[in-house]
mmCIF file of C-alpha atoms in Angstrom:
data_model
loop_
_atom_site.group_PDB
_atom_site.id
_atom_site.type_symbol
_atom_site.label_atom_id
_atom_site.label_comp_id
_atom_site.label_asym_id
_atom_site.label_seq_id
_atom_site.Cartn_x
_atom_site.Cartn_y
_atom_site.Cartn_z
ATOM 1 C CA UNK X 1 0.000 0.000 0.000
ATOM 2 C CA UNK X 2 2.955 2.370 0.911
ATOM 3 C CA UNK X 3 4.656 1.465 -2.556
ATOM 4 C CA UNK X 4 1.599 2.418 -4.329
ATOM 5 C CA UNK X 5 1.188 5.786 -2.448
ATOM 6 C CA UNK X 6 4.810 6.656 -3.600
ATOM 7 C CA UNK X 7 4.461 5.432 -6.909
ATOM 8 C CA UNK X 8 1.759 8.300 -7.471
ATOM 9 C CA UNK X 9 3.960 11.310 -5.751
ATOM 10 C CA UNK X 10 6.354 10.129 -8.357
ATOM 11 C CA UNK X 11 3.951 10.365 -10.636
ATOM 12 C CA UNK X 12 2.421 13.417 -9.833
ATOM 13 C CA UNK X 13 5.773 14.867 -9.605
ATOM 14 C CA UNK X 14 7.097 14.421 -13.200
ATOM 15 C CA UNK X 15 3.758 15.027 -14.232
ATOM 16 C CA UNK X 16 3.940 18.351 -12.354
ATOM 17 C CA UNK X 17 7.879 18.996 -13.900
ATOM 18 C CA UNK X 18 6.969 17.880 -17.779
ATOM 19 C CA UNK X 19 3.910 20.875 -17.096
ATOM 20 C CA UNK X 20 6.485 23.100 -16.510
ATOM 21 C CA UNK X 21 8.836 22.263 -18.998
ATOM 22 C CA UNK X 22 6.132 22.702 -21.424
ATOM 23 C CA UNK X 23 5.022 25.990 -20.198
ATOM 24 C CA UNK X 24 8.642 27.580 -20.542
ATOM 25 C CA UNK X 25 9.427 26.427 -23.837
ATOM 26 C CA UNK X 26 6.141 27.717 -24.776
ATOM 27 C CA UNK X 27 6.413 31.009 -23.335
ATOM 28 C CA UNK X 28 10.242 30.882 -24.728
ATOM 29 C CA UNK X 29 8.840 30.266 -28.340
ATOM 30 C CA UNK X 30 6.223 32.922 -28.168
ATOM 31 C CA UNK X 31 8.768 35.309 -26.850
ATOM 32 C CA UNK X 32 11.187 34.441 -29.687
ATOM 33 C CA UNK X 33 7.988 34.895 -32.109
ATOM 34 C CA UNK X 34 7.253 38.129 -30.936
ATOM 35 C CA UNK X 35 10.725 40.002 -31.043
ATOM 36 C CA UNK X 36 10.929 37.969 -34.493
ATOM 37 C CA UNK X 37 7.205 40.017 -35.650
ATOM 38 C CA UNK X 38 8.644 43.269 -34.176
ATOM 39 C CA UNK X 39 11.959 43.593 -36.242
ATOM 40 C CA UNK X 40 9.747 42.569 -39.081
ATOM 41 C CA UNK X 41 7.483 44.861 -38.537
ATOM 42 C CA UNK X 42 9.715 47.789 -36.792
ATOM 43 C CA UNK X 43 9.859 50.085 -39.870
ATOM 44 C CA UNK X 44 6.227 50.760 -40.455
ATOM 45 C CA UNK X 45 3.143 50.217 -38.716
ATOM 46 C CA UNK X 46 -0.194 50.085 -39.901
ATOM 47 C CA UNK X 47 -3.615 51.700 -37.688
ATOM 48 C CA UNK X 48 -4.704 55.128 -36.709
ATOM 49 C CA UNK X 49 -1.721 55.487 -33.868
ATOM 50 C CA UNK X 50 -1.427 59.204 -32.642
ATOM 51 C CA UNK X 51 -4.556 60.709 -35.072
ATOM 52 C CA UNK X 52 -7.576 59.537 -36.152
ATOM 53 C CA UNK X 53 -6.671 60.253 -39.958
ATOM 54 C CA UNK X 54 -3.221 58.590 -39.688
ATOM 55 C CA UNK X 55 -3.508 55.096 -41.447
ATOM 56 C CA UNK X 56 0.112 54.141 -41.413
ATOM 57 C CA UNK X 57 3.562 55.541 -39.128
ATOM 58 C CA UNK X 58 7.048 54.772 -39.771
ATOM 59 C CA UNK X 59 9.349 54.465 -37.243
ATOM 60 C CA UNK X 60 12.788 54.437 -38.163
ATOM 61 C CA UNK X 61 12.810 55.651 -41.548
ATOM 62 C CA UNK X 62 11.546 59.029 -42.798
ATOM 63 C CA UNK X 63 9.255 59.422 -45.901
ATOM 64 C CA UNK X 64 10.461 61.219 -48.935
ATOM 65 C CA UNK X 65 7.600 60.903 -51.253
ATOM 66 C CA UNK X 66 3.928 59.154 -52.182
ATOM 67 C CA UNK X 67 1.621 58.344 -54.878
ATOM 68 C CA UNK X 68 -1.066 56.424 -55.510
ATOM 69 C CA UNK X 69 -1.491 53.223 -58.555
ATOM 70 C CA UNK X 70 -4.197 52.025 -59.796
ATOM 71 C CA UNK X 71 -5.021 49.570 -56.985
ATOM 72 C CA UNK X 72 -3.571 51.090 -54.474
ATOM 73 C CA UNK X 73 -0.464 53.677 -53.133
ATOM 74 C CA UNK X 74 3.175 53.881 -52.826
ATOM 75 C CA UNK X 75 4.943 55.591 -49.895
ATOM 76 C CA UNK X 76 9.072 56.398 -50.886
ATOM 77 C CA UNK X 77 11.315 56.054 -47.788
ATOM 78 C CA UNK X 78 15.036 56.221 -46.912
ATOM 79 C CA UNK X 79 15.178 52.951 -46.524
ATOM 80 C CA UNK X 80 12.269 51.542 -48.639
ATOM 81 C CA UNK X 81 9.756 51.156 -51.115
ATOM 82 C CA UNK X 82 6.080 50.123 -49.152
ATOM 83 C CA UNK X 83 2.837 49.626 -50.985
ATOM 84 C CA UNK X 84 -0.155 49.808 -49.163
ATOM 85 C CA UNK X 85 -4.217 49.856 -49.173
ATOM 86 C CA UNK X 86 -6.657 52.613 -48.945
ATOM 87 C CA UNK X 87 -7.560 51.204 -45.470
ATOM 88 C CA UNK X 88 -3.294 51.209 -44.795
ATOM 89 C CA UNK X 89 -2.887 47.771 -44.788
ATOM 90 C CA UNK X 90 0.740 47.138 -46.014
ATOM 91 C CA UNK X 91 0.977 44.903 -49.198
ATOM 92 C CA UNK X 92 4.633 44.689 -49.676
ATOM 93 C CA UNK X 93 8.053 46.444 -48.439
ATOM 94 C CA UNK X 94 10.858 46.363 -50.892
ATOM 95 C CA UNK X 95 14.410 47.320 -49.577
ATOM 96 C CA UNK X 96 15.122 50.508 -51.492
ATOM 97 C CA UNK X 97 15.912 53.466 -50.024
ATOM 98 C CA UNK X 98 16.428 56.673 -52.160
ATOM 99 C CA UNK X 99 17.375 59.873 -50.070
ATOM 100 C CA UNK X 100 15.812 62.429 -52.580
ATOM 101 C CA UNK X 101 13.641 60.664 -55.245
ATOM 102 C CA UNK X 102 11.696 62.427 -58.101
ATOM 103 C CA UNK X 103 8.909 60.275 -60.058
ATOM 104 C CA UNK X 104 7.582 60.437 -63.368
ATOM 105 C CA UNK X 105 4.322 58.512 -64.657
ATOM 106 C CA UNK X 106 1.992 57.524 -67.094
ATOM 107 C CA UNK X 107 -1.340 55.404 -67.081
ATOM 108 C CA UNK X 108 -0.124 53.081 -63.922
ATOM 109 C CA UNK X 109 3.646 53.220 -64.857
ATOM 110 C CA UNK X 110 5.705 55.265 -63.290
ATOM 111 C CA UNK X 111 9.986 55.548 -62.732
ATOM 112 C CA UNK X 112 11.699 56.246 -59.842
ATOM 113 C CA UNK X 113 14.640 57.772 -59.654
ATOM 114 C CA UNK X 114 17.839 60.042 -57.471
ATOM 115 C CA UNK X 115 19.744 62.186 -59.617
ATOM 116 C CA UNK X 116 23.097 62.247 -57.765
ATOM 117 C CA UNK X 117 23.084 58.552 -57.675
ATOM 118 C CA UNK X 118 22.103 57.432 -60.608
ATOM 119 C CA UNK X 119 19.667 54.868 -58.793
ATOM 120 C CA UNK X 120 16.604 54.164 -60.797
ATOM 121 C CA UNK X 121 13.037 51.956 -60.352
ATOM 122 C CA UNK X 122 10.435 50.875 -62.729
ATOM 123 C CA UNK X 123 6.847 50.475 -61.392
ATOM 124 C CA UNK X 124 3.382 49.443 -62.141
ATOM 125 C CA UNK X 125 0.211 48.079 -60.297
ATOM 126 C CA UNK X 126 2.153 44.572 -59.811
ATOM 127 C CA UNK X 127 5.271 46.621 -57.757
ATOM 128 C CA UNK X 128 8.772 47.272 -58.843
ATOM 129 C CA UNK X 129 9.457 45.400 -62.156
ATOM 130 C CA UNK X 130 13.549 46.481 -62.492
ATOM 131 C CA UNK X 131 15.622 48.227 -60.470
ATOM 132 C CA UNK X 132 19.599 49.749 -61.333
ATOM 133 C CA UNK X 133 21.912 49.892 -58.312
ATOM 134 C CA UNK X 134 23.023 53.348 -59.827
ATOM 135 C CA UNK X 135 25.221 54.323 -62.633
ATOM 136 C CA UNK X 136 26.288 58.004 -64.637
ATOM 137 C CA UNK X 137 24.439 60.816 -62.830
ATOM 138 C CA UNK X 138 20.687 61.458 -64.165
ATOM 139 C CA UNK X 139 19.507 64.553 -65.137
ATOM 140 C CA UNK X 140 15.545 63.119 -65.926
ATOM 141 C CA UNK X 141 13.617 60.724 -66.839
ATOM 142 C CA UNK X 142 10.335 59.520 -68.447
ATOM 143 C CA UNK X 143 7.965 56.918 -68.650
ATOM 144 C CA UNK X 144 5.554 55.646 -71.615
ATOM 145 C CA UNK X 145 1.999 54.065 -70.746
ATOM 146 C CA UNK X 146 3.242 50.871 -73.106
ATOM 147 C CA UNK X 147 6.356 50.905 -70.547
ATOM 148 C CA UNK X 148 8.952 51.858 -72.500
ATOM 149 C CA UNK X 149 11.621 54.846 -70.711
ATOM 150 C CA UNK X 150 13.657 57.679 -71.319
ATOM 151 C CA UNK X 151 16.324 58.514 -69.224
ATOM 152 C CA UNK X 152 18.478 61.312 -69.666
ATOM 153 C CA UNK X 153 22.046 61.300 -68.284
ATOM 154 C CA UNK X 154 24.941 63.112 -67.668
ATOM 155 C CA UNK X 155 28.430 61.877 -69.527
ATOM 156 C CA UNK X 156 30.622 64.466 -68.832
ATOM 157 C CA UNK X 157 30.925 68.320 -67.942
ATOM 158 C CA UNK X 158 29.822 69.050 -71.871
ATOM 159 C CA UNK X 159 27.949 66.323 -73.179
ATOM 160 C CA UNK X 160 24.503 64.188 -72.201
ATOM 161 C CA UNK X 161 23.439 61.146 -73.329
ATOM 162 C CA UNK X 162 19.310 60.441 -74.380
ATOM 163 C CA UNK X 163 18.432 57.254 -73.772
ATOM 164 C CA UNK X 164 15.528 54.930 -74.662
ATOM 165 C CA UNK X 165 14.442 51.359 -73.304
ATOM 166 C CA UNK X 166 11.835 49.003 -74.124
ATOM 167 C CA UNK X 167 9.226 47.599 -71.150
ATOM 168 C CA UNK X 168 11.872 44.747 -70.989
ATOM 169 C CA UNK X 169 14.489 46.787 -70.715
ATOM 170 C CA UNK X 170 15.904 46.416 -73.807
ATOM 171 C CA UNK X 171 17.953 49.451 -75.716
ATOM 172 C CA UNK X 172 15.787 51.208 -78.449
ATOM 173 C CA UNK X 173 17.273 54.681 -78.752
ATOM 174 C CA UNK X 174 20.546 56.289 -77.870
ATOM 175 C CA UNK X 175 22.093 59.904 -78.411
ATOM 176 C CA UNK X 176 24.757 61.854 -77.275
ATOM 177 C CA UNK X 177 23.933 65.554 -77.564
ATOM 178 C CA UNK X 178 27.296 68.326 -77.236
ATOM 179 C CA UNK X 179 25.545 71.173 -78.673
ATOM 180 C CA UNK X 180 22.949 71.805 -75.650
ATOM 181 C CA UNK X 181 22.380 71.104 -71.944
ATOM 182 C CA UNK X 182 19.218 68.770 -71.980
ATOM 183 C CA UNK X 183 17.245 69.282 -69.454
ATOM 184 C CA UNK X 184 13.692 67.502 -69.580
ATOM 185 C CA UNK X 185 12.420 64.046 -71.846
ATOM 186 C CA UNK X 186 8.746 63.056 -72.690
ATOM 187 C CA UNK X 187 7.821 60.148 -74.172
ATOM 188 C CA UNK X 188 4.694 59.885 -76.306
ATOM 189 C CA UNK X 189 1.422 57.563 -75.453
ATOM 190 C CA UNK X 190 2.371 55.231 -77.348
ATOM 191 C CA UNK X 191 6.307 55.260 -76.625
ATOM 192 C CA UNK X 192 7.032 55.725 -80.347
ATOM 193 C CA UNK X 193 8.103 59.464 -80.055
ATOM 194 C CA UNK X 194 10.696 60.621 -77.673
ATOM 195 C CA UNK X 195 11.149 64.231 -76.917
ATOM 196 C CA UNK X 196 13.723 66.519 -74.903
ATOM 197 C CA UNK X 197 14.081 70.124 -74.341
ATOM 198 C CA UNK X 198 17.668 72.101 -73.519
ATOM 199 C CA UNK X 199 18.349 75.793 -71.975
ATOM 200 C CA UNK X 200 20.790 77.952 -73.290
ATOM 201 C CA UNK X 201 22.384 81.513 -73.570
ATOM 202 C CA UNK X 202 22.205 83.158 -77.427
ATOM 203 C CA UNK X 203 23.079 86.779 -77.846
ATOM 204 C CA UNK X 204 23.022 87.019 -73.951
ATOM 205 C CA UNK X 205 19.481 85.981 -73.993
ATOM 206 C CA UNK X 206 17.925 82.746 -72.816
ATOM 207 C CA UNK X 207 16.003 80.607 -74.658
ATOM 208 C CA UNK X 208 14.469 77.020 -75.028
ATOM 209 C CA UNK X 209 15.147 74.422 -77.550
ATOM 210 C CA UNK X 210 12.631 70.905 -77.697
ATOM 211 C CA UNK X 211 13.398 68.125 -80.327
ATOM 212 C CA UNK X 212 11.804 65.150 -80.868
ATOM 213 C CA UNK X 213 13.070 62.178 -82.310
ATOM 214 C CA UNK X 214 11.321 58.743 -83.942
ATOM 215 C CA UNK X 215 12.821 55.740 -81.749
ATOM 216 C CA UNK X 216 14.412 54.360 -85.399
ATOM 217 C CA UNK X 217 16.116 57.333 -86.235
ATOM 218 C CA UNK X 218 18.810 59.979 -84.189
ATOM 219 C CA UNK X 219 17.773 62.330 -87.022
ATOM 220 C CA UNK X 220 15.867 65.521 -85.681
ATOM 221 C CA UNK X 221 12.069 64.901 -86.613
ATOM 222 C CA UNK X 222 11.395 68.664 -85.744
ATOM 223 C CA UNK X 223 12.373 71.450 -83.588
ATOM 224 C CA UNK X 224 10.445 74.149 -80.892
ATOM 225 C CA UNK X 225 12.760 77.492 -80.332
ATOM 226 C CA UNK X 226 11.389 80.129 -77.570
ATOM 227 C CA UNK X 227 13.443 82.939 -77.517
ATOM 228 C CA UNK X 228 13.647 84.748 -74.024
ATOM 229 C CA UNK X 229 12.155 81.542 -72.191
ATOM 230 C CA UNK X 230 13.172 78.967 -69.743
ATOM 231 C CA UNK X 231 11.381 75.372 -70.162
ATOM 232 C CA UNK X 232 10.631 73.477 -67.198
ATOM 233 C CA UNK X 233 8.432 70.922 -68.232
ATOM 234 C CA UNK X 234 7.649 68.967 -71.358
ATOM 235 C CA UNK X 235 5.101 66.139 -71.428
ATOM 236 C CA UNK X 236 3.082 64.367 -74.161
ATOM 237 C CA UNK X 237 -0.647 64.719 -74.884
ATOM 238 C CA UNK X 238 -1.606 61.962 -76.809
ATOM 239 C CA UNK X 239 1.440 61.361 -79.380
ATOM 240 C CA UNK X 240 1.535 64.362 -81.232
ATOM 241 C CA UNK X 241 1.028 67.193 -78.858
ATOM 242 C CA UNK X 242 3.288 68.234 -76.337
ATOM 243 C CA UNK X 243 2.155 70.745 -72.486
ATOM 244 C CA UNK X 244 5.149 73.337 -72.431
ATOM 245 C CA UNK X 245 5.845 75.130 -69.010
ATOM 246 C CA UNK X 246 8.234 78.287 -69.338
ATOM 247 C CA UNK X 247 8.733 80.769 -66.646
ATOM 248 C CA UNK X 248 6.674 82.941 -68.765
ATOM 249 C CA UNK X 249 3.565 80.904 -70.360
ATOM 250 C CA UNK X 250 1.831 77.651 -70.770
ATOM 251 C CA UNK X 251 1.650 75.796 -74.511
ATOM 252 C CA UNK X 252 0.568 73.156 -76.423
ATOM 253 C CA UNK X 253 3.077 72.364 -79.186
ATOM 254 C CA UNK X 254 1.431 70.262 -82.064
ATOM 255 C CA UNK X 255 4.089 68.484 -83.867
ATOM 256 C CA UNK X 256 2.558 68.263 -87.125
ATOM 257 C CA UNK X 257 1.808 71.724 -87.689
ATOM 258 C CA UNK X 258 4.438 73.147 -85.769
ATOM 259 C CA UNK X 259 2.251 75.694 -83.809
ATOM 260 C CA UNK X 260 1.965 76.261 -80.477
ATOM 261 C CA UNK X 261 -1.208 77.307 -78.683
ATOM 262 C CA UNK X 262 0.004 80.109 -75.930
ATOM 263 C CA UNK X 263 -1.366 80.853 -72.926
ATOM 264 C CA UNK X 264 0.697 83.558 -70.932
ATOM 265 C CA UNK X 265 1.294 84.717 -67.339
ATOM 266 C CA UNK X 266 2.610 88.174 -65.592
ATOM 267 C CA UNK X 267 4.207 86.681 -63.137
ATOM 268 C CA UNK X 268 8.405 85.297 -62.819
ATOM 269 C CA UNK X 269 8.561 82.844 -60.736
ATOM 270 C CA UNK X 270 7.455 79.542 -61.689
ATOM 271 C CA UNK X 271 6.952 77.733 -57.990
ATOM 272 C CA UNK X 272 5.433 74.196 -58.679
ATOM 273 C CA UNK X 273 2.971 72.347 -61.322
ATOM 274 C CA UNK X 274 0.525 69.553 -60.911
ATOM 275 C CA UNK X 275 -0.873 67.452 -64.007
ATOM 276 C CA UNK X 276 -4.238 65.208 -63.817
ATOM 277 C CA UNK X 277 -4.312 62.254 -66.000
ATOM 278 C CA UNK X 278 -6.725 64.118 -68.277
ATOM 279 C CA UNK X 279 -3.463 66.364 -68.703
ATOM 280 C CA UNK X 280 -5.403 69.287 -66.965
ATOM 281 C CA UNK X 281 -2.831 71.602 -65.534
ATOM 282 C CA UNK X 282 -2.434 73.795 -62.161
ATOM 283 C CA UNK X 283 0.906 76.187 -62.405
ATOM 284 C CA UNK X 284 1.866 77.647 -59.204
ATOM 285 C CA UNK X 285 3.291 81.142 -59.484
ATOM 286 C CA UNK X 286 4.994 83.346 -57.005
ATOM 287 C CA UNK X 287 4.259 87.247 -57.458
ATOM 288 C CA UNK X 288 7.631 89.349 -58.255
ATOM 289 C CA UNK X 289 9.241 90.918 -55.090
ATOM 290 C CA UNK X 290 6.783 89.165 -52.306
ATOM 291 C CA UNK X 291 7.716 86.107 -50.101
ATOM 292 C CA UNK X 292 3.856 84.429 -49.624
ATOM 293 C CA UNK X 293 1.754 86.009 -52.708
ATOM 294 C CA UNK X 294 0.834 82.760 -54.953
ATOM 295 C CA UNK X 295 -1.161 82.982 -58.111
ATOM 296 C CA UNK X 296 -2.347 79.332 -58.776
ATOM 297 C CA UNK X 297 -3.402 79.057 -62.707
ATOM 298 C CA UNK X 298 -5.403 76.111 -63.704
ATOM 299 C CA UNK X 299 -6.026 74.800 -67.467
ATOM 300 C CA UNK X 300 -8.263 72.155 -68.636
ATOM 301 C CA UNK X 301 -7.317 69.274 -70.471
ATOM 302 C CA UNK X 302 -8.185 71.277 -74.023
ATOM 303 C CA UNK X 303 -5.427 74.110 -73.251
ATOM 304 C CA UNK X 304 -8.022 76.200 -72.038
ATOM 305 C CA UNK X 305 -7.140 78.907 -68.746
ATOM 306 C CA UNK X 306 -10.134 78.062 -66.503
ATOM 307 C CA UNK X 307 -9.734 80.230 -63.563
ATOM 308 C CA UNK X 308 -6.788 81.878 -61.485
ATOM 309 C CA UNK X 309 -6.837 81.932 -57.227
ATOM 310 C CA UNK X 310 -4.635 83.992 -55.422
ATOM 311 C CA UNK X 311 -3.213 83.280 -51.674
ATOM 312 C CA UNK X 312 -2.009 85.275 -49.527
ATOM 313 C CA UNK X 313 0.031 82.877 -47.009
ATOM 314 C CA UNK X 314 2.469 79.640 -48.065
ATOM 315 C CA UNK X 315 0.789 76.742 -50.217
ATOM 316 C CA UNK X 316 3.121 73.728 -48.696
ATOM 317 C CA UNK X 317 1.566 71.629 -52.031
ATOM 318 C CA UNK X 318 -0.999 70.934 -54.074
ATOM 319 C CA UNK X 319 -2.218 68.662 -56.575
ATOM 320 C CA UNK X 320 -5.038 68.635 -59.372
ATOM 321 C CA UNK X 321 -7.108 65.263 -61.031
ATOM 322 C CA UNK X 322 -9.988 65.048 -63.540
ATOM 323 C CA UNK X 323 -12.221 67.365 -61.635
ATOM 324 C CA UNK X 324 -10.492 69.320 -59.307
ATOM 325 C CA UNK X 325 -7.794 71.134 -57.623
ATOM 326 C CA UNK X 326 -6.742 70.167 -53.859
ATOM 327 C CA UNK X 327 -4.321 72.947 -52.348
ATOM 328 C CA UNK X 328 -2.429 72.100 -49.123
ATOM 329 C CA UNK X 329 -1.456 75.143 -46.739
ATOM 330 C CA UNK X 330 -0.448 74.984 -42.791
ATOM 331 C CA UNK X 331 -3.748 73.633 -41.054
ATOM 332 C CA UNK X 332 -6.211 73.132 -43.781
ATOM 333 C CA UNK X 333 -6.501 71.873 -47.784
ATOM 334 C CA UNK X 334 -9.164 73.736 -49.772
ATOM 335 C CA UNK X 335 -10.946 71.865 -52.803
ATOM 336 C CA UNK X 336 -11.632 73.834 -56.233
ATOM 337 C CA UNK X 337 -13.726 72.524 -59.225
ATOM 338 C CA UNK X 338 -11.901 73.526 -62.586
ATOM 339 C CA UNK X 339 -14.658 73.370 -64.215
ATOM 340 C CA UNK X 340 -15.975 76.632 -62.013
ATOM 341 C CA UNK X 341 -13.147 77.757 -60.107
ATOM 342 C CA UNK X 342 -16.014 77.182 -57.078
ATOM 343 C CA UNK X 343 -14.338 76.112 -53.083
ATOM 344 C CA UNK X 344 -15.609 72.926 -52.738
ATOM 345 C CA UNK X 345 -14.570 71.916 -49.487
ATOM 346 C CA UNK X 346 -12.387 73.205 -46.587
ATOM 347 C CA UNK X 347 -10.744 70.658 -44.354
ATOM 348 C CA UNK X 348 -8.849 71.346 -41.113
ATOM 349 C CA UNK X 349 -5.219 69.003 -41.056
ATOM 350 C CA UNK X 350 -2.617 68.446 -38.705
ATOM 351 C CA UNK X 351 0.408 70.908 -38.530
ATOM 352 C CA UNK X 352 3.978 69.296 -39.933
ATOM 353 C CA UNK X 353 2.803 68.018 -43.082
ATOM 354 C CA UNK X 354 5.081 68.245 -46.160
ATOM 355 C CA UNK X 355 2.933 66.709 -49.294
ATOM 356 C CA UNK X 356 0.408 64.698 -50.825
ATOM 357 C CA UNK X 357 -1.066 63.270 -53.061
ATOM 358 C CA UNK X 358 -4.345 62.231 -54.308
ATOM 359 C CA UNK X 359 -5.843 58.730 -55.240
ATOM 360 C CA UNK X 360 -9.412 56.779 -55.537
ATOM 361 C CA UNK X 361 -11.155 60.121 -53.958
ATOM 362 C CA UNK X 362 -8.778 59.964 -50.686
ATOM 363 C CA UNK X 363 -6.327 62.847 -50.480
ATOM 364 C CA UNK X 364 -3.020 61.094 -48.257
ATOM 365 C CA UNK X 365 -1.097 63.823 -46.890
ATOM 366 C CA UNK X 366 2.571 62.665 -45.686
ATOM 367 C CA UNK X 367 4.800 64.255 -42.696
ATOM 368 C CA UNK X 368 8.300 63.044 -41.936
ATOM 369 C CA UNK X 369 7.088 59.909 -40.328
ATOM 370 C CA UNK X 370 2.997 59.489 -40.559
ATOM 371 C CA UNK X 371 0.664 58.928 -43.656
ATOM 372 C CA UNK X 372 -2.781 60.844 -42.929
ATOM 373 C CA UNK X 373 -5.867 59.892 -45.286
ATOM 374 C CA UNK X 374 -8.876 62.459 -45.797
ATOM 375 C CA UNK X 375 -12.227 61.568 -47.350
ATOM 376 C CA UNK X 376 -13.347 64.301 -49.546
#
């Protein structure tokens, strides 16, 4: 009877150990499993954190730039690439960080790329299809809707080098222009057509020179001079019409007649320019001699000057789509139809934020670390 007492303390008692030994490596697994998730999951976070408009918050990176895709949004960090919902669920994270990006796009494609580095990215709704480490430093870039890309880059002090690649990343156009600085590249709809404008001195006046080009030819199709004007932007309506920013007017350059339809501003300092799909048009002007007087000038898709706003205090960005204007200044982002020049809407925001962007009828507005969605 004794031997069968101790026979069940003994029992009891590795029972009692095996319990234990289970419980630690349990709790050691889950512990491992949860400093595991964190590092994953360190860099950004996704859930409305500090604000009830912030859908996502990065922690140790800081966010250059955003934009939304067809199904969804981008968000450019130092140290990555992260795609994400409307809701800020994050669909993927892609290790590359680009201190000072600039983007071009067209119809869901866009290229990403850092001047000094020579770093590039090519995206579209499925993520980043090609990247380059970095290479010879570039000046700009372009992107076609059938995926084909222009990139224009530096060879040496004197000479630049035009170059065009299929969707596959195959070479379909080089040339190496000595004559001129170039300084912009477009790509038609279609990716056929490849344009670039320069900036130069002649007679101790400035002036702007576009060429465009046929992808199975370096011969000069045709030629845009504007005397006494600096270009800053070239892009492609269609394939045979090209939106012309100068510091001193807006035009549409038709390549087959060789016309351009003008419109012109007073004003001589060319702050900032949005373009909608439709390739409607918001120019941001700063008055002559003031430090916060902004003229914002917006044209519909057909060339025509809808409506100019004036503002009286800093416009920190702004951006325009199919229907309307969206203008961000310290507290609040105000709403304008083109079609009537008519405020819209008037919504309060948080302080610190540095840009947006607009996608799917949500305007994301990004600060250093946080993404903040509005529903207009």
């Amino acid at each position: 009877m004794k031997k069968e007492v101790k026979n069940k303390k003994s029992f009891f008692r590795r029972l009692i150990i095996a319990a234990a030994i289970i419980s630690f490596l349990s709790v050691s697994f889950y512990t491992v499993y949860t400093i595991a998730q964190s590092a994953l999951n360190k860099e950004v976070t996704h859930g409305q954190l500090r604000d009830e408009n912030v859908i996502l918050y990065f922690e140790d990176s800081q966010i250059n730039k955003g934009f939304g895709l067809s199904d969804g949004n981008i968000v450019l960090t130092t140290n990555s690439l992260v795609s994400f919902k409307s809701d800020g669920s994050v669909r993927s994270s892609d290790k590359l960080g680009y201190s000072n990006p600039l983007v071009k796009s067209k119809s869901g494609n866009y290229i990403v790329f850092e001047r000094s580095t020579g770093k590039f990215a090519i995206m579209n709704r499925m993520g980043v299809v090609y990247h380059s480490d970095g290479g010879d430093e570039i000046i700009n870039a372009d992107i076609a809707k059938n995926g084909n890309y222009a990139i224009i880059t530096r060879k040496t002090q004197a000479s630049s080098v035009l170059s065009v690649y299929s969707s596959s990343n195959k070479l379909l156009f080089q040339w190496e222009c000595t004559d001129e600085y170039l300084s912009q590249a477009a790509l038609s709809k279609n990716g056929k057509t490849v344009a670039v404008s320069s900036i130069g001195v002649k007679n101790g006046e400035a002036y702007s020179k576009i060429m465009f080009f046929n992808l199975d030819s370096t011969d000069v199709e045709g030629a845009f001079e504007y005397t006494g004007e600096s270009a800053y932007v070239i892009r492609f309506i269609g394939n045979k019409e090209l939106s012309v920013i100068t510091d001193k007017s807006y035009m549409i350059a038709d390549l087959r007649s060789m016309e351009s339809q003008v419109i012109s501003y007073d004003y001589d300092v060319v702050d900032g320019y949005a373009f909608a799909d439709n390739n409607s048009a918001a120019i941001l002007k700063k008055a002559f001699g003031t430090l916060d007087k902004y003229i914002l000038t917006v044209i519909d898709k057909n060339g025509e000057k809808k409506f100019e706003k004036e503002f009286d205090k800093d416009i920190v960005d702004f951006k325009i789509d199919d229907k309307n204007v969206y203008v961000m200044m310290t507290g609040e982002i105000v709403v304008y139809s083109i079609s009537s020049g008519e405020k819209l809407n008037i919504t309060e925001t948080d302080g610190g934020l540095n840009s947006m962007f607009v996608n799917d009828g949500y305007v994301y507005c990004l600060s250093d670390t946080d993404v903040y969605k509005y529903d207009f």
